[in-house]
Amino acid sequence: MSPHTIAALVGARRRDALVAQLSYTSSDTATVIAPFTGQPLHELPLSSIRDVQDAAASARHAQQAWKTAGFAHRRRVLLRAHDLLLERREELLDLLQTESGKTRGQAFEEIFQAASVTRYYALSAQRVLATRRRRAGIPLLMTTRVSYSPKQLIGVITPWNYPIALGTMDIVPALAAGSAVIQKIDNQGALSMLATREAYLDAGVPAEVWPIVAGPGNKVGNAVVDSCDYVCFTGSTPTGTRVGERAAGRLIGASLELGGKNPLIVLGDADPDTAAADAIYACFSSMGQLCVSIERIYVHTSIADAFTREFVKRVESLTQTAALDNTGDVGSLTSAAQLERVQGHVTDAVTKGATVLAGGTTRPDIGPYFFAPTVLTNVTEDMQCYANETFGPVVAIATVASDTEAIARANDTEFGLNASIFSGSVAHARRLADRLDAGSVNINEGYRGSFSSVDAPMGGMKHSGLGRRNGPEGILRFAQSRTVSQSNGILQLPRTGAEFAAMAGLMVTLLSVLKVMRRR
């Protein structure tokens, strides 16, 4: 695709209109590259630390009216935003492809996810955050209720790989709760996120309630953490660890979705052809630039040859293009840095004895950052791609002799974000799923089952993160609970030594009765 075509697709006036939403900027700019061509796409204005502080102050002021507007108002606004996302999906798909290099179908996953999470929290926020009675310490004598109030300002630091999906999965529940949000976007996903925010603003979200800033993480990102009451971060484990430490230093909470080295287990009772067809998408969607993408496959020896043969055949038949339509199966890596990382992992593995069954090469005939989907075997512990996240279109296949070996090898990692089991028996797979150290486990699917289940919590174990997004857990992180208990005046609780002496026996009897009645 030529630079002229890119410019026509995302015209200068439209780009200018989107970046104009960045009200808090300095004179500094960054050049954003179009992955399909390697050519400049636009200049993005950057923010200063003072810009972040000003945006945070304005958002805190605007949050009070947003909170007071109530759940019903916010529900109407978010449901309208849901509709606008769907109405504007073609432009959003164009922007996502242009900025990320992914295929149109894989870009559509983001729109689907954003609409789903928006509808979910619009309709569930009031129920989840409703005031409820809890069991009092002394039944009948006391009554206890728990209520929730939104934290005032949520900081959201979003990545370049899934800007719309991962952005809305944190921002929408915060807005639904009545919080304001200050978001630091990644430069590479700026246009996609700004166009998404525009839909919410047109639906009725006040611009001041959701300011966006841009700039380097060690400056602007740190300023966001320093300005908010809770922070959400999606990115690498080293950076996320620093974000969590900075948040802890301020005694604020954090949810961190970090790296993964996600395994897929193909059991001996699986159909090898079906498993191979389904596993390909799990490995190469968005060119593997997805936190829950599969990078390790463990297949039972009884079907290993058949599975591997079919898997490689299908990988070699994938259509890799820069097309802005649904003719492509896989697209491009997003940046020169990503290409360098992927190529480095493959070269290191081959140098140390790994075998390339498919791919392993760049595709400059298509574009500057294209790399062929790659299948490796004989990957050993001394190779970079063995334990480290590649975050690209590279998967290693190994054989296992038993379920026990498969689970042990799948769990042999510092990460625990996503895992997958392919089996002819769902009951068999469920039993093994309980033994996997992963926040999400998908059966006969790579990642989309858990990723799309917005009513269920999503997050990682071990070094893959902290906290959960989605489900009731995803909105409760943005609320502060308040417990209110009252005396019902039926009986005065003891206050003096003499009163305790008189009532202690009665209170012990009460405890025994509650136990017999199985009352909590």
PDB file of C-alpha atoms in Angstrom, residues 21 115 120 131 175 213 226 239 257 265 327 371 390 422 427 453 470 510:
ATOM      1  CA  GLN A  21      -9.096  16.408  21.015  1.00  0.00           C
ATOM      2  CA  ALA A 115     -19.374  -2.595  22.308  1.00  0.00           C
ATOM      3  CA  TYR A 120     -22.428  -4.848  29.964  1.00  0.00           C
ATOM      4  CA  THR A 131     -26.265  -0.785  48.722  1.00  0.00           C
ATOM      5  CA  LEU A 175     -17.258   5.852  33.779  1.00  0.00           C
ATOM      6  CA  VAL A 213      -2.670  12.746  27.323  1.00  0.00           C
ATOM      7  CA  ASP A 226       0.932  10.435  40.576  1.00  0.00           C
ATOM      8  CA  THR A 239       7.160  -1.697  33.218  1.00  0.00           C
ATOM      9  CA  GLU A 257      -2.244  -6.929  32.926  1.00  0.00           C
ATOM     10  CA  ILE A 265      -2.134 -28.382  25.345  1.00  0.00           C
ATOM     11  CA  THR A 327      -8.963 -11.017   2.257  1.00  0.00           C
ATOM     12  CA  PHE A 371       7.315 -11.489   9.105  1.00  0.00           C
ATOM     13  CA  THR A 390       8.237 -13.135  21.951  1.00  0.00           C
ATOM     14  CA  PHE A 422      -7.838 -28.939  23.112  1.00  0.00           C
ATOM     15  CA  ALA A 427     -15.031 -33.062  30.987  1.00  0.00           C
ATOM     16  CA  SER A 453     -16.719 -13.103  28.410  1.00  0.00           C
ATOM     17  CA  ASN A 470     -14.276  -7.445  33.395  1.00  0.00           C
ATOM     18  CA  LEU A 510     -25.703 -16.970  70.833  1.00  0.00           C
TER      19      LEU A 510
END
